Amino acid sequence: MCGIISYIGKQDALPILLDGLYRLEYRGYDSAGIAIIDHDGNVCHMRTAGRVDELANLLAAHPVQGSFGIAHTRWATHGAPSAANAHPHADCKNNVFVAHNGIVENHAKLRAALEREGHIFASETDSEVFAHLIERALGFLGNAGTLEDAVSEALRHVEGAYGIAVVSKKHPQKLVVARRSSPLLLGIGDNEFFAASDSSALLRHTRRIIYLDDNELGVLTPDGYEVRNIRHKPVPKQIELLTGSPEDMEKGGYDHFMEKEIHEAPDVLRNALRGRVLYEDGTAKLSALDASADKLSRINRIIFLSQGTSYYAGLAGKYMMEELAGVPSETLYASEFRYAPPPLNEQTLVVAISQSGETADTLEAVREAHRHHVPTLAIVNVVGSSIAREAGMGIYNYAGPEIGVASTKAFISQLAVLSLAAVWFGRQRNLSVLRGREILQELRQLPHKAEKILSNAARIRALADEYALYENFFFLGRKYNWPVALEGALKLKEISYTHAEGYASGEMKHGPIALVTSAFPSVVVAPSDSVYEKSVSNIHELKARGGKVIAVATEGNTEIVKIADHVMHIPRTQEILSPILTVIPLQLFAYFIAKKRGCDIDKPRNLAKSVTVE
Ligand code: F6R
């Protein structure tokens, strides 16, 4: 949420910062701004409401040449999206400029104190306090004070989360950045340095990066960098290498990132399984679990923690874990767990699921689990992300960068990894080698089966076109496909702004069915599984009340085509793995409805990728 990119070196900063903003735009896109200090020490400070394109247009009329600066693309928390509330924010004398991600929880108190001291605020944001706190600290420290000392002093007063980048007119050729609970990484080039909230902004410039940890500051000049903690002590940091290629950040011929990412499902499945299937033993090879096998054999309860789409993956994970391993499991919103954790002990395992690895609620939930001495396992896509680094054990998805704000390929990958983990736990307990093999064998077939569904995209598009003008939908499913119904509804509402509700099919009769009319269609996820007959009864109930029904069903099912109005097919698969396939038609359905409705699919209103504030 929000993106920061900053640069110091020998090149012109403007094109680097603008390119970085475009790469980070998926993290927030309601306003953007830039502060570059030119060769004469003048500042070009420009901000605008709207997208990065608007900022680029403004800058085209006011070209600036300078070799260091900071830039920001915002997802508003405090204060409406406007030029005045856009970052970077300045101090009273326009000397200090700050871009901030996160939330300053004690901003009202700090602002009141600073105003009493005579500071004049120009925005409604919480973030502006940084600029005035640094201004005040520079005043205390006098001529001997460095910018980094002033930033350290300012940070002592701040409660909450921040990733910040700071430049000052009075301290040329220096960039100071700092983090607490909001991601920030340094990019190390040859006599040039970058700092960004996300590696996607750095990949074109350097693969050598340093992840800042909480309460660390980076001091960057054209000649070098230093990382120190807020007590001014240098901290030795390891340079890590980014993987992936800049092409991963392109649409690759598709109209939208979301479409590209849905079509990546077969490769995503191959990547999730690569090197992890021990077919002969009927188990999975998951190094993190293997290394802690002893400790994990004593686990008697699992809590999956996550938000949004990842939460729905966790709901399916609970069923998988209980069926294959017999370990009682529950799935909780990380945001609830953090403030209302259930009684916990060392035989409980917390599994945090997060595509970005930066979701503030999930990260804080992991920290809460650690406060209770509970072992934690992260299932995370973004390598090196905060949750991946903080959790005790980790399994990466290796799904590649997910740029579309609506999560698609990550969900599929999460389900595949969860099924591997459930097989692993099962084999540690009572799961037979034969049953383990059956699941692994079917997992290996899934990439082809996903390809088959995707080859039918045109038919799903035709159906979506027919339904694009309906304003309300139910999505229903049972057992393993209840989470898929929830996910199908979420996809539709977030990218097409169509009202959609996901329910466990059995819950319909307890109230929601009152809404069903011919104008309120239902999508019923009903593959041929252990609850299929019950799903058929639910379809009859909807039809009897004049409701239209689109079913997701298994190929070859001749019965359902006679009952439902339309059917989207999936190849036959094991019940436990069926969500991996049933979700694909629903992703495509939502995508095509949004396309027909002319929506901004990759950047839906009010949303942003990677929710780094609570
Ligand atoms: C929905 C979506 C969100 C995320 C949620 C958690 O399409 O993308 O609901 O799933 O914000 O994000 P991660 O998985 O990054 O923790």
XYZ file of C-alpha atoms and ligand atoms in Angstrom:
630
model
C 0.000 0.000 0.000
C 1.652 3.193 -1.267
C 4.948 2.998 -3.093
C 8.243 4.766 -2.430
C 11.165 4.992 -4.825
C 14.240 7.110 -4.275
C 17.532 7.531 -6.093
C 20.973 9.010 -5.532
C 23.831 8.724 -8.021
C 25.192 10.241 -11.200
C 22.239 9.775 -13.529
C 19.260 12.009 -14.044
C 16.895 11.074 -11.210
C 13.626 12.012 -12.911
C 13.239 9.158 -15.445
C 14.370 6.631 -12.829
C 11.864 7.885 -10.278
C 9.010 8.061 -12.775
C 9.700 4.556 -14.067
C 9.802 3.360 -10.439
C 6.455 5.004 -9.732
C 4.876 3.253 -12.715
C 6.195 -0.088 -11.425
C 4.881 0.627 -7.941
C 1.561 2.052 -9.019
C -0.272 -1.211 -8.229
C 0.465 -0.487 -4.559
C -1.576 2.728 -4.539
C -2.825 4.986 -7.263
C -4.863 7.882 -5.955
C -2.150 10.548 -6.028
C 1.562 10.830 -6.701
C 4.458 13.199 -6.157
C 8.153 13.785 -6.486
C 10.904 15.894 -4.876
C 14.170 16.218 -6.807
C 17.027 18.469 -5.797
C 18.727 19.931 -8.875
C 22.394 20.727 -9.448
C 21.969 24.265 -8.053
C 20.292 23.063 -4.867
C 16.779 24.041 -5.989
C 13.943 21.649 -5.311
C 11.411 20.481 -7.847
C 8.508 19.473 -5.596
C 5.491 18.398 -7.598
C 2.390 16.517 -6.540
C -0.956 15.753 -8.038
C -4.158 13.884 -7.343
C -4.678 10.957 -9.716
C -2.392 8.499 -11.419
C 1.335 8.608 -12.178
C 0.434 9.618 -15.748
C -0.910 12.922 -14.406
C 2.334 13.547 -12.569
C 4.332 12.678 -15.685
C 2.263 15.189 -17.693
C 2.932 17.895 -15.113
C 6.633 17.140 -15.121
C 6.799 17.168 -18.909
C 5.965 20.869 -18.700
C 8.569 21.472 -15.932
C 11.615 19.341 -16.714
C 14.094 19.089 -13.857
C 17.677 17.884 -13.834
C 18.999 16.552 -10.588
C 20.680 13.382 -9.495
C 18.866 12.660 -6.254
C 15.292 12.642 -5.149
C 12.329 10.772 -3.760
C 8.924 9.869 -5.176
C 5.689 8.358 -3.909
C 2.424 6.900 -5.162
C -0.328 6.968 -2.567
C -3.247 4.931 -1.264
C -5.002 7.409 1.025
C -5.414 6.680 4.715
C -5.544 10.081 6.445
C -6.855 12.858 4.199
C -8.578 12.650 0.827
C -6.597 12.024 -2.367
C -5.548 15.569 -3.310
C -2.369 17.351 -4.382
C -1.947 18.825 -0.888
C -2.208 15.408 0.759
C 0.077 13.720 -1.777
C 3.675 12.935 -0.783
C 6.452 14.013 -0.477
C 5.529 16.363 2.360
C 7.673 19.368 3.220
C 8.582 21.155 6.444
C 7.670 24.812 7.067
C 10.622 26.201 5.104
C 10.547 23.741 2.209
C 13.951 22.353 3.177
C 13.052 18.817 4.189
C 10.974 16.425 2.045
C 9.565 13.112 3.212
C 7.729 10.248 1.508
C 6.024 7.856 3.932
C 4.287 4.477 3.844
C 2.449 3.328 6.955
C 0.429 5.066 9.634
C 1.640 7.369 12.400
C -0.650 6.349 15.225
C 0.145 9.293 17.521
C 0.040 11.877 14.714
C -2.753 13.961 16.286
C -0.755 14.443 19.491
C 2.474 15.161 17.597
C 0.762 17.600 15.258
C -0.839 19.500 18.135
C 2.530 19.787 19.894
C 4.309 20.907 16.725
C 1.580 23.457 15.970
C 1.922 24.862 19.482
C 5.614 25.330 18.702
C 4.673 27.288 15.584
C 4.921 24.689 12.825
C 2.459 25.243 9.994
C 0.898 22.152 8.454
C -0.145 22.107 4.813
C -1.992 18.773 4.617
C -4.466 16.596 6.516
C -2.119 13.615 6.534
C -0.516 11.819 9.448
C 2.689 11.656 7.373
C 3.462 15.372 7.406
C 4.564 15.173 11.052
C 7.803 13.513 9.873
C 8.859 16.615 7.931
C 8.230 18.923 10.905
C 9.792 16.561 13.442
C 12.935 16.395 11.293
C 12.909 20.179 10.875
C 12.684 20.564 14.636
C 15.470 18.032 15.208
C 17.742 19.813 12.715
C 17.109 23.013 14.699
C 18.124 21.340 18.000
C 21.203 19.734 16.522
C 22.435 22.982 14.946
C 25.131 23.191 12.301
C 26.900 20.041 13.478
C 23.752 17.935 13.033
C 23.531 15.484 10.174
C 20.330 14.580 8.371
C 20.526 11.007 9.656
C 20.869 12.213 13.246
C 17.827 14.429 12.779
C 15.823 11.550 11.285
C 16.816 9.292 14.216
C 15.783 11.955 16.687
C 12.446 12.479 14.893
C 11.691 8.751 14.830
C 12.009 8.543 18.620
C 8.692 10.381 18.860
C 6.749 8.350 16.320
C 4.411 5.483 17.219
C 3.101 3.303 14.408
C 4.439 1.949 11.145
C 6.697 3.638 8.657
C 8.895 3.246 5.660
C 10.268 6.727 4.916
C 12.609 8.388 2.461
C 14.001 11.823 3.280
C 15.992 14.461 1.391
C 16.956 17.960 2.459
C 18.076 21.017 0.524
C 20.559 21.784 3.267
C 22.132 18.310 3.047
C 22.880 17.842 -0.633
C 23.884 14.473 -2.014
C 22.349 12.529 0.839
C 19.298 10.317 1.080
C 18.107 8.903 4.400
C 15.594 6.082 4.628
C 14.175 4.171 7.587
C 11.687 1.438 8.366
C 9.468 0.048 11.058
C 6.781 -2.490 10.078
C 6.574 -1.220 6.508
C 8.814 -2.708 3.829
C 11.858 -0.867 2.514
C 14.845 -2.160 0.621
C 18.049 -0.646 -0.692
C 19.237 -1.230 -4.254
C 23.018 -1.256 -4.623
C 24.342 -0.102 -8.008
C 27.753 1.131 -9.176
C 28.120 4.544 -7.604
C 24.379 4.829 -7.463
C 21.880 3.711 -4.873
C 18.145 3.231 -4.700
C 15.605 2.694 -1.968
C 12.132 1.365 -2.627
C 9.186 -0.203 -0.893
C 9.102 -3.057 -3.411
C 11.730 -4.796 -5.509
C 9.622 -4.368 -8.669
C 10.904 -0.775 -8.844
C 14.547 -1.894 -8.666
C 14.773 -4.871 -10.985
C 15.610 -2.763 -14.058
C 18.521 -1.088 -12.272
C 20.118 -3.633 -10.007
C 19.653 -7.123 -8.611
C 21.765 -6.405 -5.525
C 19.550 -5.496 -2.635
C 19.543 -5.113 1.124
C 16.377 -5.629 3.138
C 16.128 -3.108 5.958
C 14.838 -4.538 9.222
C 12.695 -2.710 11.735
C 14.292 0.292 13.425
C 17.086 0.512 10.857
C 18.169 3.562 8.875
C 19.932 3.636 5.540
C 22.197 6.583 4.720
C 22.911 6.790 0.992
C 25.323 9.078 -0.850
C 26.697 8.786 -4.405
C 29.842 7.262 -2.865
C 28.354 4.591 -0.658
C 25.793 3.503 1.889
C 25.606 2.704 5.548
C 22.911 0.950 7.541
C 22.605 1.825 11.218
C 20.089 1.328 13.965
C 18.264 4.197 15.600
C 20.879 4.245 18.346
C 23.402 5.253 15.665
C 25.233 1.899 15.722
C 26.287 0.603 12.272
C 24.556 -2.671 11.374
C 26.374 -5.093 9.031
C 23.923 -6.166 6.294
C 24.083 -8.876 3.719
C 23.577 -8.055 0.042
C 21.030 -10.426 -1.503
C 20.320 -11.090 -5.169
C 16.920 -10.509 -6.734
C 15.693 -13.273 -9.022
C 13.151 -12.949 -11.842
C 13.368 -10.871 -14.955
C 12.036 -7.419 -15.850
C 9.726 -9.180 -18.373
C 7.835 -10.720 -15.425
C 6.661 -7.189 -14.774
C 5.149 -6.803 -18.278
C 1.739 -7.886 -19.555
C 3.278 -10.212 -22.138
C 0.653 -9.563 -24.830
C -2.390 -9.850 -22.558
C -4.753 -6.909 -22.080
C -4.358 -6.940 -18.306
C -2.016 -8.359 -15.701
C -4.983 -10.175 -14.203
C -5.663 -11.995 -17.460
C -1.984 -12.896 -17.819
C -1.840 -14.128 -14.238
C -4.946 -16.310 -14.608
C -3.335 -17.868 -17.678
C -0.162 -18.544 -15.710
C -2.004 -21.117 -13.550
C -0.421 -24.182 -15.219
C 3.115 -22.823 -14.755
C 2.331 -21.652 -11.258
C 1.281 -25.192 -10.374
C 4.429 -26.649 -11.936
C 6.566 -24.189 -9.954
C 4.771 -24.950 -6.680
C 5.356 -28.688 -7.177
C 8.867 -28.613 -8.633
C 11.222 -30.732 -6.516
C 8.558 -31.208 -3.855
C 6.892 -34.483 -4.881
C 8.379 -37.673 -3.382
C 6.057 -39.987 -5.254
C 7.518 -43.304 -4.107
C 7.165 -42.317 -0.466
C 3.734 -40.808 -1.079
C 4.848 -37.609 0.568
C 6.082 -34.095 -0.074
C 9.589 -32.743 0.240
C 9.265 -29.444 2.064
C 12.636 -28.504 3.499
C 11.270 -26.223 6.205
C 9.019 -28.981 7.524
C 11.640 -31.695 7.131
C 14.076 -29.642 9.196
C 11.572 -29.356 12.050
C 9.940 -32.759 11.736
C 10.458 -33.638 15.379
C 8.852 -30.490 16.709
C 6.009 -30.737 14.187
C 5.200 -34.318 15.177
C 4.012 -32.906 18.512
C 1.632 -30.368 16.949
C -1.987 -31.112 17.831
C -3.698 -28.013 16.470
C -3.166 -25.732 13.479
C -4.371 -22.149 13.073
C -4.282 -20.671 9.577
C -4.035 -16.870 9.605
C -4.506 -14.625 6.595
C -6.728 -12.012 4.960
C -8.857 -11.753 1.824
C -8.118 -14.308 -0.871
C -5.359 -15.835 1.253
C -7.921 -16.309 4.037
C -10.074 -18.339 1.661
C -7.043 -20.476 0.807
C -6.683 -21.009 4.560
C -10.301 -22.210 4.788
C -9.545 -24.890 2.199
C -6.263 -25.627 4.004
C -8.161 -26.415 7.206
C -10.251 -29.054 5.425
C -7.164 -30.533 3.762
C -5.239 -30.720 7.016
C -8.109 -32.295 8.929
C -8.879 -34.829 6.210
C -5.323 -35.936 5.466
C -3.529 -35.408 8.763
C -6.351 -35.491 11.287
C -4.966 -32.381 12.970
C -7.791 -30.164 14.315
C -7.463 -26.891 12.441
C -9.131 -23.511 12.251
C -8.791 -20.517 9.984
C -8.931 -17.032 11.436
C -8.587 -13.545 10.056
C -5.146 -12.381 11.112
C -6.720 -9.030 11.960
C -8.936 -10.722 14.575
C -6.305 -13.118 15.878
C -4.005 -10.246 16.655
C -6.408 -8.654 19.115
C -8.344 -11.733 20.240
C -5.959 -14.692 20.078
C -7.486 -17.951 21.282
C -5.699 -19.799 24.094
C -2.381 -20.966 22.610
C 0.353 -23.372 23.549
C 3.547 -24.785 22.062
C 1.691 -27.666 20.433
C -0.231 -25.228 18.279
C 1.199 -24.316 14.880
C 0.325 -20.970 13.315
C 0.395 -20.991 9.498
C 0.458 -17.473 8.019
C -0.593 -17.346 4.358
C 0.249 -14.232 2.359
C 1.004 -13.531 -1.285
C 2.865 -10.299 -0.583
C 4.377 -11.318 2.726
C 3.775 -7.728 3.820
C 0.107 -7.660 4.871
C 0.237 -5.703 8.120
C -2.444 -7.747 9.873
C -0.802 -11.053 9.009
C 2.669 -9.813 9.941
C 1.423 -8.571 13.310
C -0.415 -11.861 13.867
C 2.871 -13.740 13.350
C 4.485 -11.441 15.914
C 1.585 -12.061 18.303
C 2.060 -15.824 17.870
C 5.756 -15.414 18.686
C 4.864 -13.485 21.836
C 2.956 -16.647 22.880
C 5.968 -18.864 21.928
C 3.898 -20.578 19.252
C 5.811 -22.029 16.270
C 5.017 -20.270 12.990
C 5.111 -21.362 9.365
C 4.743 -18.862 6.503
C 3.352 -19.731 3.076
C 4.462 -16.678 1.129
C 5.001 -15.748 -2.498
C 7.310 -12.727 -2.320
C 10.828 -13.883 -1.548
C 12.518 -11.909 1.225
C 9.278 -10.269 2.386
C 8.746 -9.414 6.046
C 6.523 -12.391 6.890
C 8.912 -14.766 5.114
C 11.792 -13.400 7.160
C 10.028 -13.275 10.511
C 8.188 -16.597 10.559
C 10.016 -19.515 12.132
C 9.569 -21.771 9.074
C 8.669 -20.918 5.499
C 7.462 -22.371 2.219
C 7.664 -20.173 -0.861
C 5.037 -20.314 -3.598
C 7.427 -19.366 -6.415
C 4.418 -18.082 -8.377
C 6.346 -15.067 -9.685
C 5.270 -11.441 -9.245
C 1.532 -10.880 -8.993
C 0.840 -7.365 -10.273
C -2.937 -7.408 -10.827
C -4.460 -6.065 -7.627
C -6.956 -8.937 -7.554
C -5.114 -12.066 -6.510
C -5.499 -15.041 -8.872
C -2.415 -17.134 -9.482
C -1.302 -16.764 -5.864
C -4.542 -18.410 -4.657
C -3.976 -21.402 -6.924
C -0.414 -21.715 -5.756
C -1.413 -21.396 -2.105
C -3.888 -24.257 -2.517
C -1.229 -26.436 -4.158
C 1.288 -25.732 -1.380
C -1.344 -26.319 1.298
C -2.196 -29.687 -0.219
C 1.502 -30.637 -0.195
C 1.778 -29.550 3.437
C -1.339 -31.563 4.331
C 0.141 -34.643 2.635
C 3.403 -34.073 4.543
C 1.607 -33.797 7.899
C -0.617 -36.736 6.972
C 2.339 -38.970 6.174
C 3.894 -38.006 9.502
C 0.745 -39.401 11.083
C -1.670 -41.992 9.684
C -1.986 -41.218 5.982
C -1.196 -44.290 3.901
C 1.506 -44.195 1.290
C -1.109 -45.165 -1.315
C -3.396 -42.258 -0.470
C -0.398 -39.929 -0.451
C 0.580 -41.169 -3.915
C -2.966 -40.736 -5.239
C -2.952 -37.096 -4.267
C 0.547 -36.436 -5.573
C -0.256 -38.201 -8.833
C -3.328 -36.032 -9.293
C -1.405 -32.874 -8.339
C 0.993 -33.644 -11.182
C -1.963 -33.780 -13.602
C -3.355 -30.429 -12.558
C -1.234 -28.206 -14.846
C -2.708 -30.004 -17.905
C -6.197 -29.831 -16.460
C -5.790 -26.106 -15.788
C -4.667 -25.678 -19.408
C -7.828 -27.391 -20.550
C -10.041 -24.992 -18.592
C -8.110 -21.997 -19.912
C -8.540 -23.229 -23.480
C -12.285 -22.716 -22.933
C -11.882 -19.051 -21.984
C -13.879 -17.889 -25.015
C -16.964 -19.787 -23.820
C -16.684 -18.287 -20.367
C -16.329 -14.890 -21.973
C -19.593 -15.379 -23.914
C -21.358 -16.331 -20.695
C -19.892 -13.358 -18.854
C -21.080 -11.037 -21.618
C -24.589 -12.391 -21.145
C -24.502 -11.772 -17.390
C -22.491 -8.542 -17.326
C -25.448 -6.291 -16.579
C -26.818 -8.178 -13.581
C -26.231 -6.216 -10.396
C -26.386 -9.038 -7.823
C -24.985 -12.558 -7.657
C -24.810 -15.382 -5.146
C -21.807 -17.716 -5.210
C -22.476 -20.999 -3.442
C -20.363 -24.014 -2.617
C -20.001 -26.776 -0.047
C -17.045 -28.271 1.807
C -13.897 -27.731 -0.298
C -15.768 -25.468 -2.671
C -17.254 -23.158 -0.077
C -13.962 -21.169 0.004
C -14.089 -21.113 -3.808
C -17.603 -19.623 -3.703
C -16.312 -16.930 -1.334
C -13.370 -16.264 -3.635
C -15.568 -16.151 -6.760
C -17.768 -13.515 -5.121
C -14.758 -11.501 -3.961
C -13.211 -11.505 -7.446
C -16.439 -10.313 -9.024
C -17.105 -7.516 -6.564
C -13.589 -6.139 -6.392
C -12.938 -5.796 -10.110
C -16.417 -5.291 -11.613
C -18.158 -3.485 -8.703
C -21.009 -5.962 -8.964
C -22.630 -6.936 -5.693
C -21.824 -10.575 -5.028
C -22.203 -12.680 -1.881
C -20.455 -15.951 -1.219
C -22.199 -18.507 1.008
C -21.878 -22.072 2.122
C -24.704 -23.645 0.074
C -26.357 -25.048 3.203
C -26.654 -21.574 4.671
C -28.856 -20.253 1.837
C -32.092 -21.551 3.299
C -31.370 -19.748 6.550
C -32.101 -16.313 5.132
C -30.232 -15.273 1.990
C -32.546 -17.218 -0.344
C -35.157 -14.506 0.334
C -33.219 -12.346 -2.141
C -33.425 -14.784 -5.051
C -35.418 -13.577 -8.072
C -34.924 -13.930 -11.806
C -32.709 -10.843 -11.563
C -30.458 -12.370 -8.879
C -28.491 -15.270 -10.434
C -26.434 -17.795 -8.487
C -23.139 -19.402 -9.414
C -23.101 -22.852 -7.793
C -19.765 -24.665 -7.540
C -20.827 -28.302 -7.818
C -18.102 -30.662 -9.049
C -18.757 -34.400 -8.813
C -17.650 -34.951 -5.221
C -18.962 -36.258 -1.890
C -21.428 -33.352 -1.551
C -22.559 -33.193 -5.165
C -26.087 -34.501 -4.489
C -26.622 -31.834 -1.848
C -25.485 -29.164 -4.296
C -27.984 -30.446 -6.848
C -30.778 -30.081 -4.272
C -29.664 -26.498 -3.685
C -29.800 -25.797 -7.407
C -33.388 -27.130 -7.513
C -34.311 -24.855 -4.613
C -32.944 -21.820 -6.445
C -34.653 -22.765 -9.712
C -37.962 -23.297 -7.906
C -37.815 -19.664 -6.837
C -37.183 -18.344 -10.335
C -33.446 -17.935 -9.851
C -31.017 -18.404 -12.731
C -28.155 -20.829 -12.047
C -24.685 -21.073 -13.525
C -23.017 -24.267 -12.325
C -19.339 -25.162 -12.200
C -19.412 -28.902 -12.786
C -17.281 -31.851 -13.796
C -16.951 -32.716 -17.485
C -19.209 -35.566 -18.500
C -21.918 -34.709 -15.965
C -25.011 -34.961 -18.141
C -27.459 -34.439 -15.290
C -26.492 -30.931 -14.278
C -26.723 -29.493 -17.794
C -30.437 -30.273 -17.639
C -30.993 -28.472 -14.331
C -28.718 -25.426 -14.426
C -29.153 -22.615 -16.966
C -25.468 -22.707 -17.873
C -22.501 -24.874 -16.963
C -18.780 -24.073 -16.803
C -16.819 -27.324 -16.909
C -13.723 -28.544 -15.153
C -11.914 -31.844 -15.739
C -12.503 -34.628 -13.201
C -10.172 -34.438 -10.194
C -9.843 -35.474 -6.550
C -12.279 -33.665 -4.280
C -9.504 -32.352 -2.044
C -7.794 -30.697 -5.031
C -10.956 -29.524 -6.767
C -10.708 -25.877 -5.553
C -7.518 -25.523 -7.612
C -9.568 -26.123 -10.759
C -13.028 -24.791 -9.868
C -11.666 -21.346 -9.093
C -10.260 -20.839 -12.602
C -13.634 -20.454 -14.392
C -14.722 -18.063 -11.635
C -11.604 -15.929 -12.077
C -12.239 -15.790 -15.819
C -15.945 -15.063 -15.292
C -15.156 -12.090 -13.030
C -12.450 -10.876 -15.400
C -14.709 -10.924 -18.463
C -17.631 -9.294 -16.648
C -15.325 -6.501 -15.497
C -13.982 -6.150 -19.037
C -17.474 -5.939 -20.495
C -18.356 -3.302 -17.893
C -15.311 -1.264 -18.886
C -13.671 -1.422 -15.451
C -10.074 -0.617 -14.632
C -9.311 -4.273 -13.952
C -5.723 -4.114 -12.737
C -6.334 -1.067 -10.552
C -9.837 -1.331 -9.100
C -11.138 1.708 -7.262
C -10.307 2.106 -3.573
C -7.947 -0.878 -3.573
C -4.200 -1.422 -3.723
C -1.932 -4.421 -3.687
C -0.196 -5.353 -0.462
C -2.135 -3.951 2.471
C 0.655 -2.681 4.693
C -1.575 -0.736 7.073
C -3.964 -2.174 9.632
C -8.147 -10.029 -3.287
C -6.841 -9.767 -2.716
C -6.748 -9.523 -1.264
C -5.496 -10.208 -0.674
C -5.346 -9.818 0.792
C -4.190 -10.532 1.442
O -8.074 -10.259 -4.654
O -5.845 -9.713 -3.404
O -7.903 -9.937 -0.594
O -5.629 -11.583 -0.823
O -5.143 -8.445 0.883
O -3.004 -10.247 0.790
P -1.709 -11.121 0.973
O -1.999 -12.461 0.405
O -0.648 -10.394 0.218
O -1.440 -11.187 2.441
